[in-house]
Amino acid sequence: MTLRGAQPGQRRALLLVNRRARRGAQWAQQAYQQLASEGFTLIVPHDDDARSYSELILAHQHEVDMVIVGGGDGTLNAAAQGLMQCHLPLGILPLGTANDFARTLAIPFNLDAAINIIVAGHTRRIDLGEVNGHLFLNVSSVGFSASLARNLTAAAKKSGVRRVMHSPHCACCAKVDRSVPCCIMMANRKR
């Protein structure tokens, strides 16, 4: 597969790896080396670049043929706006904690296998959701699960779901008793 603007055998990608994701720091260098050995010319922003993933995608969109994001669901959601605006293909390296979006697309959690999917050029169209101006790739929550996700610390995520569900924070979330009016648009119709 030859991507937009690339010469045959040459593929240019923006590689964004969230080093704070569960396996991000551990696998970032290996991902870079494997992709480069497969013929990718990679642009990797410097660690001290303070721009958001979407800003980085938009800044480099004319230099690359695709964007490869390593991290979890939050990392992918952080890149969603930039990806939507520039229409570049997305390669996913599931390096986060839950990796629900990668699981939904049957992308293996094994780094070598995920890279093989990218190298083979397997693509499919996906839908994006939007809530209050924020794009999401996989799931959006309201109520208890939204409160839990918003207040979940990195340490709690790494300790495992079972311990999180029995944590004092979880008890605090259960006390929240506010109704939130909302309007759901599906296929341009209100529900």
mmCIF file of C-alpha atoms in Angstrom:
data_model
loop_
_atom_site.group_PDB
_atom_site.id
_atom_site.type_symbol
_atom_site.label_atom_id
_atom_site.label_comp_id
_atom_site.label_asym_id
_atom_site.label_seq_id
_atom_site.Cartn_x
_atom_site.Cartn_y
_atom_site.Cartn_z
ATOM 1 C CA MET A 1 0.000 0.000 0.000
ATOM 2 C CA THR A 2 1.418 3.400 -0.957
ATOM 3 C CA LEU A 3 0.059 6.218 1.165
ATOM 4 C CA ARG A 4 -0.736 9.742 0.020
ATOM 5 C CA GLY A 5 2.377 11.525 -1.311
ATOM 6 C CA ALA A 6 4.809 8.693 -0.612
ATOM 7 C CA GLN A 7 7.076 7.060 -3.142
ATOM 8 C CA PRO A 8 6.697 3.278 -3.490
ATOM 9 C CA GLY A 9 8.510 1.632 -0.577
ATOM 10 C CA GLN A 10 8.670 4.908 1.364
ATOM 11 C CA ARG A 11 6.196 5.585 4.143
ATOM 12 C CA ARG A 12 6.242 8.707 6.298
ATOM 13 C CA ALA A 13 4.571 8.693 9.685
ATOM 14 C CA LEU A 14 4.198 10.892 12.710
ATOM 15 C CA LEU A 15 4.897 8.667 15.727
ATOM 16 C CA LEU A 16 3.224 9.826 18.941
ATOM 17 C CA VAL A 17 3.869 7.619 21.961
ATOM 18 C CA ASN A 18 2.471 8.561 25.332
ATOM 19 C CA ARG A 19 5.376 7.698 27.603
ATOM 20 C CA ARG A 20 3.047 8.011 30.617
ATOM 21 C CA ALA A 21 0.769 5.254 29.295
ATOM 22 C CA ARG A 22 1.098 1.938 31.103
ATOM 23 C CA ARG A 23 3.605 0.474 28.599
ATOM 24 C CA GLY A 24 4.507 3.662 26.702
ATOM 25 C CA ALA A 25 7.975 4.352 28.087
ATOM 26 C CA GLN A 26 8.844 0.654 28.031
ATOM 27 C CA TRP A 27 8.006 0.111 24.338
ATOM 28 C CA ALA A 28 8.567 3.513 22.664
ATOM 29 C CA GLN A 29 12.101 2.828 21.435
ATOM 30 C CA GLN A 30 11.305 -0.684 20.240
ATOM 31 C CA ALA A 31 8.283 0.622 18.305
ATOM 32 C CA TYR A 32 10.474 3.267 16.649
ATOM 33 C CA GLN A 33 13.168 0.728 15.711
ATOM 34 C CA GLN A 34 10.706 -1.812 14.312
ATOM 35 C CA LEU A 35 8.798 0.754 12.261
ATOM 36 C CA ALA A 36 12.048 2.236 10.895
ATOM 37 C CA SER A 37 13.298 -1.243 9.979
ATOM 38 C CA GLU A 38 10.056 -1.759 8.020
ATOM 39 C CA GLY A 39 10.782 1.289 5.862
ATOM 40 C CA PHE A 40 8.982 4.040 7.743
ATOM 41 C CA THR A 41 10.493 7.506 7.883
ATOM 42 C CA LEU A 42 9.337 8.683 11.293
ATOM 43 C CA ILE A 43 8.804 12.110 12.749
ATOM 44 C CA VAL A 44 8.911 11.995 16.540
ATOM 45 C CA PRO A 45 8.240 15.226 18.426
ATOM 46 C CA HIS A 46 10.756 16.101 21.122
ATOM 47 C CA ASP A 47 9.734 15.103 24.652
ATOM 48 C CA ASP A 48 9.581 18.731 25.791
ATOM 49 C CA ASP A 49 7.192 19.785 22.988
ATOM 50 C CA ALA A 50 4.169 21.090 24.923
ATOM 51 C CA ARG A 51 1.687 20.942 22.029
ATOM 52 C CA SER A 52 -1.285 18.608 22.254
ATOM 53 C CA TYR A 53 -1.397 15.510 20.081
ATOM 54 C CA SER A 54 -3.987 17.157 17.845
ATOM 55 C CA GLU A 55 -1.793 20.255 17.464
ATOM 56 C CA LEU A 56 1.205 18.071 16.579
ATOM 57 C CA ILE A 57 -0.833 16.155 14.003
ATOM 58 C CA LEU A 58 -2.005 19.372 12.350
ATOM 59 C CA ALA A 59 1.522 20.837 12.408
ATOM 60 C CA HIS A 60 3.005 17.786 10.632
ATOM 61 C CA GLN A 61 0.070 16.758 8.423
ATOM 62 C CA HIS A 62 1.776 17.779 5.158
ATOM 63 C CA GLU A 63 5.002 15.935 6.032
ATOM 64 C CA VAL A 64 3.472 12.510 6.695
ATOM 65 C CA ASP A 65 1.155 9.945 5.166
ATOM 66 C CA MET A 66 -0.184 8.576 8.446
ATOM 67 C CA VAL A 67 -0.161 9.013 12.202
ATOM 68 C CA ILE A 68 0.842 6.210 14.560
ATOM 69 C CA VAL A 69 -0.318 6.640 18.146
ATOM 70 C CA GLY A 70 0.977 4.556 21.031
ATOM 71 C CA GLY A 71 -0.967 4.706 24.265
ATOM 72 C CA GLY A 72 -4.393 3.909 25.599
ATOM 73 C CA ASP A 73 -7.898 5.138 24.977
ATOM 74 C CA GLY A 74 -7.213 8.577 26.458
ATOM 75 C CA THR A 75 -4.189 9.056 24.218
ATOM 76 C CA LEU A 76 -6.206 8.107 21.143
ATOM 77 C CA ASN A 77 -9.009 10.451 22.138
ATOM 78 C CA ALA A 78 -6.450 13.255 22.563
ATOM 79 C CA ALA A 79 -5.421 12.741 18.923
ATOM 80 C CA ALA A 80 -8.982 12.444 17.544
ATOM 81 C CA GLN A 81 -9.561 16.126 16.725
ATOM 82 C CA GLY A 82 -6.333 16.427 14.722
ATOM 83 C CA LEU A 83 -6.964 13.164 12.902
ATOM 84 C CA MET A 84 -10.472 14.247 11.950
ATOM 85 C CA GLN A 85 -9.275 17.600 10.618
ATOM 86 C CA CYS A 86 -6.457 16.233 8.459
ATOM 87 C CA HIS A 87 -8.011 12.877 7.389
ATOM 88 C CA LEU A 88 -4.764 10.933 7.833
ATOM 89 C CA PRO A 89 -4.873 7.180 8.498
ATOM 90 C CA LEU A 90 -4.271 6.119 12.103
ATOM 91 C CA GLY A 91 -2.005 3.289 13.200
ATOM 92 C CA ILE A 92 -2.607 2.085 16.759
ATOM 93 C CA LEU A 93 -0.042 0.731 19.210
ATOM 94 C CA PRO A 94 -2.098 -0.378 22.252
ATOM 95 C CA LEU A 95 0.204 0.618 25.107
ATOM 96 C CA GLY A 96 -2.347 1.801 27.679
ATOM 97 C CA THR A 97 -4.133 0.165 30.566
ATOM 98 C CA ALA A 98 -7.472 -0.997 29.157
ATOM 99 C CA ASN A 99 -7.047 -0.381 25.405
ATOM 100 C CA ASP A 100 -10.786 -0.732 24.816
ATOM 101 C CA PHE A 101 -10.673 0.863 21.374
ATOM 102 C CA ALA A 102 -7.874 -1.440 20.198
ATOM 103 C CA ARG A 103 -9.758 -4.405 21.658
ATOM 104 C CA THR A 104 -12.904 -3.347 19.772
ATOM 105 C CA LEU A 105 -10.935 -3.305 16.501
ATOM 106 C CA ALA A 106 -9.238 -6.650 17.328
ATOM 107 C CA ILE A 107 -5.799 -5.043 17.374
ATOM 108 C CA PRO A 108 -3.527 -7.352 19.368
ATOM 109 C CA PHE A 109 -1.852 -5.969 22.491
ATOM 110 C CA ASN A 110 1.417 -7.575 21.422
ATOM 111 C CA LEU A 111 3.617 -4.796 20.005
ATOM 112 C CA ASP A 112 5.038 -6.896 17.153
ATOM 113 C CA ALA A 113 1.569 -7.994 16.032
ATOM 114 C CA ALA A 114 0.172 -4.433 16.212
ATOM 115 C CA ILE A 115 3.115 -3.152 14.143
ATOM 116 C CA ASN A 116 2.537 -5.920 11.596
ATOM 117 C CA ILE A 117 -1.021 -4.613 11.080
ATOM 118 C CA ILE A 118 0.352 -1.119 10.449
ATOM 119 C CA VAL A 119 3.069 -2.393 8.115
ATOM 120 C CA ALA A 120 0.520 -4.417 6.129
ATOM 121 C CA GLY A 121 -1.544 -1.262 5.653
ATOM 122 C CA HIS A 122 -4.799 -2.712 6.979
ATOM 123 C CA THR A 123 -7.328 0.115 7.237
ATOM 124 C CA ARG A 124 -11.017 0.472 8.010
ATOM 125 C CA ARG A 125 -13.367 3.392 8.465
ATOM 126 C CA ILE A 126 -14.533 4.213 11.967
ATOM 127 C CA ASP A 127 -17.137 6.530 13.421
ATOM 128 C CA LEU A 128 -16.305 9.344 15.816
ATOM 129 C CA GLY A 129 -18.603 10.571 18.551
ATOM 130 C CA GLU A 130 -18.795 14.082 19.925
ATOM 131 C CA VAL A 131 -20.031 15.282 23.297
ATOM 132 C CA ASN A 132 -19.913 18.954 24.244
ATOM 133 C CA GLY A 133 -17.326 19.647 21.544
ATOM 134 C CA HIS A 134 -15.045 16.757 22.583
ATOM 135 C CA LEU A 135 -14.466 13.913 20.130
ATOM 136 C CA PHE A 136 -14.182 10.324 21.268
ATOM 137 C CA LEU A 137 -13.354 7.123 19.436
ATOM 138 C CA ASN A 138 -14.908 4.391 21.488
ATOM 139 C CA VAL A 139 -17.158 5.230 24.391
ATOM 140 C CA SER A 140 -18.627 8.167 26.252
ATOM 141 C CA SER A 141 -20.090 7.937 29.719
ATOM 142 C CA VAL A 142 -22.490 9.834 31.928
ATOM 143 C CA GLY A 143 -23.257 9.521 35.603
ATOM 144 C CA PHE A 144 -21.276 7.245 37.871
ATOM 145 C CA SER A 145 -18.852 5.867 35.268
ATOM 146 C CA ALA A 146 -18.065 9.368 33.999
ATOM 147 C CA SER A 147 -17.349 10.537 37.546
ATOM 148 C CA LEU A 148 -15.174 7.494 38.179
ATOM 149 C CA ALA A 149 -13.212 8.021 34.949
ATOM 150 C CA ARG A 150 -12.752 11.744 35.614
ATOM 151 C CA ASN A 151 -11.393 11.132 39.140
ATOM 152 C CA LEU A 152 -9.402 7.968 38.518
ATOM 153 C CA THR A 153 -5.733 8.474 39.310
ATOM 154 C CA ALA A 154 -2.880 6.881 37.390
ATOM 155 C CA ALA A 155 -1.960 4.877 40.488
ATOM 156 C CA ALA A 156 -5.513 3.558 40.802
ATOM 157 C CA LYS A 157 -5.555 2.560 37.117
ATOM 158 C CA LYS A 158 -2.340 0.596 37.549
ATOM 159 C CA SER A 159 -3.580 -1.151 40.687
ATOM 160 C CA GLY A 160 -6.401 -2.854 38.811
ATOM 161 C CA VAL A 161 -10.136 -2.450 38.443
ATOM 162 C CA ARG A 162 -11.116 -4.734 41.335
ATOM 163 C CA ARG A 163 -9.213 -2.579 43.827
ATOM 164 C CA VAL A 164 -10.580 0.601 42.253
ATOM 165 C CA MET A 165 -14.171 -0.571 42.630
ATOM 166 C CA HIS A 166 -13.591 -1.138 46.349
ATOM 167 C CA SER A 167 -11.691 2.094 46.947
ATOM 168 C CA PRO A 168 -12.891 5.007 49.108
ATOM 169 C CA HIS A 169 -13.145 7.091 45.909
ATOM 170 C CA CYS A 170 -15.728 4.716 44.551
ATOM 171 C CA ALA A 171 -17.864 5.231 47.653
ATOM 172 C CA CYS A 172 -17.639 8.987 47.158
ATOM 173 C CA CYS A 173 -18.793 8.656 43.559
ATOM 174 C CA ALA A 174 -21.808 6.664 44.646
ATOM 175 C CA LYS A 175 -23.003 9.618 46.731
ATOM 176 C CA VAL A 176 -23.303 11.858 43.660
ATOM 177 C CA ASP A 177 -27.015 12.278 43.054
ATOM 178 C CA ARG A 178 -27.496 14.835 40.285
ATOM 179 C CA SER A 179 -29.595 14.418 37.223
ATOM 180 C CA VAL A 180 -28.048 15.808 34.072
ATOM 181 C CA PRO A 181 -30.371 16.814 31.245
ATOM 182 C CA CYS A 182 -29.023 15.788 27.866
ATOM 183 C CA CYS A 183 -30.018 15.538 24.232
ATOM 184 C CA ILE A 184 -28.707 12.655 22.147
ATOM 185 C CA MET A 185 -28.284 13.117 18.382
ATOM 186 C CA MET A 186 -28.112 9.973 16.284
ATOM 187 C CA ALA A 187 -28.015 10.097 12.516
ATOM 188 C CA ASN A 188 -28.929 13.796 12.753
ATOM 189 C CA ARG A 189 -32.124 13.065 14.708
ATOM 190 C CA LYS A 190 -32.737 14.029 18.321
ATOM 191 C CA ARG A 191 -33.667 11.241 20.737
#
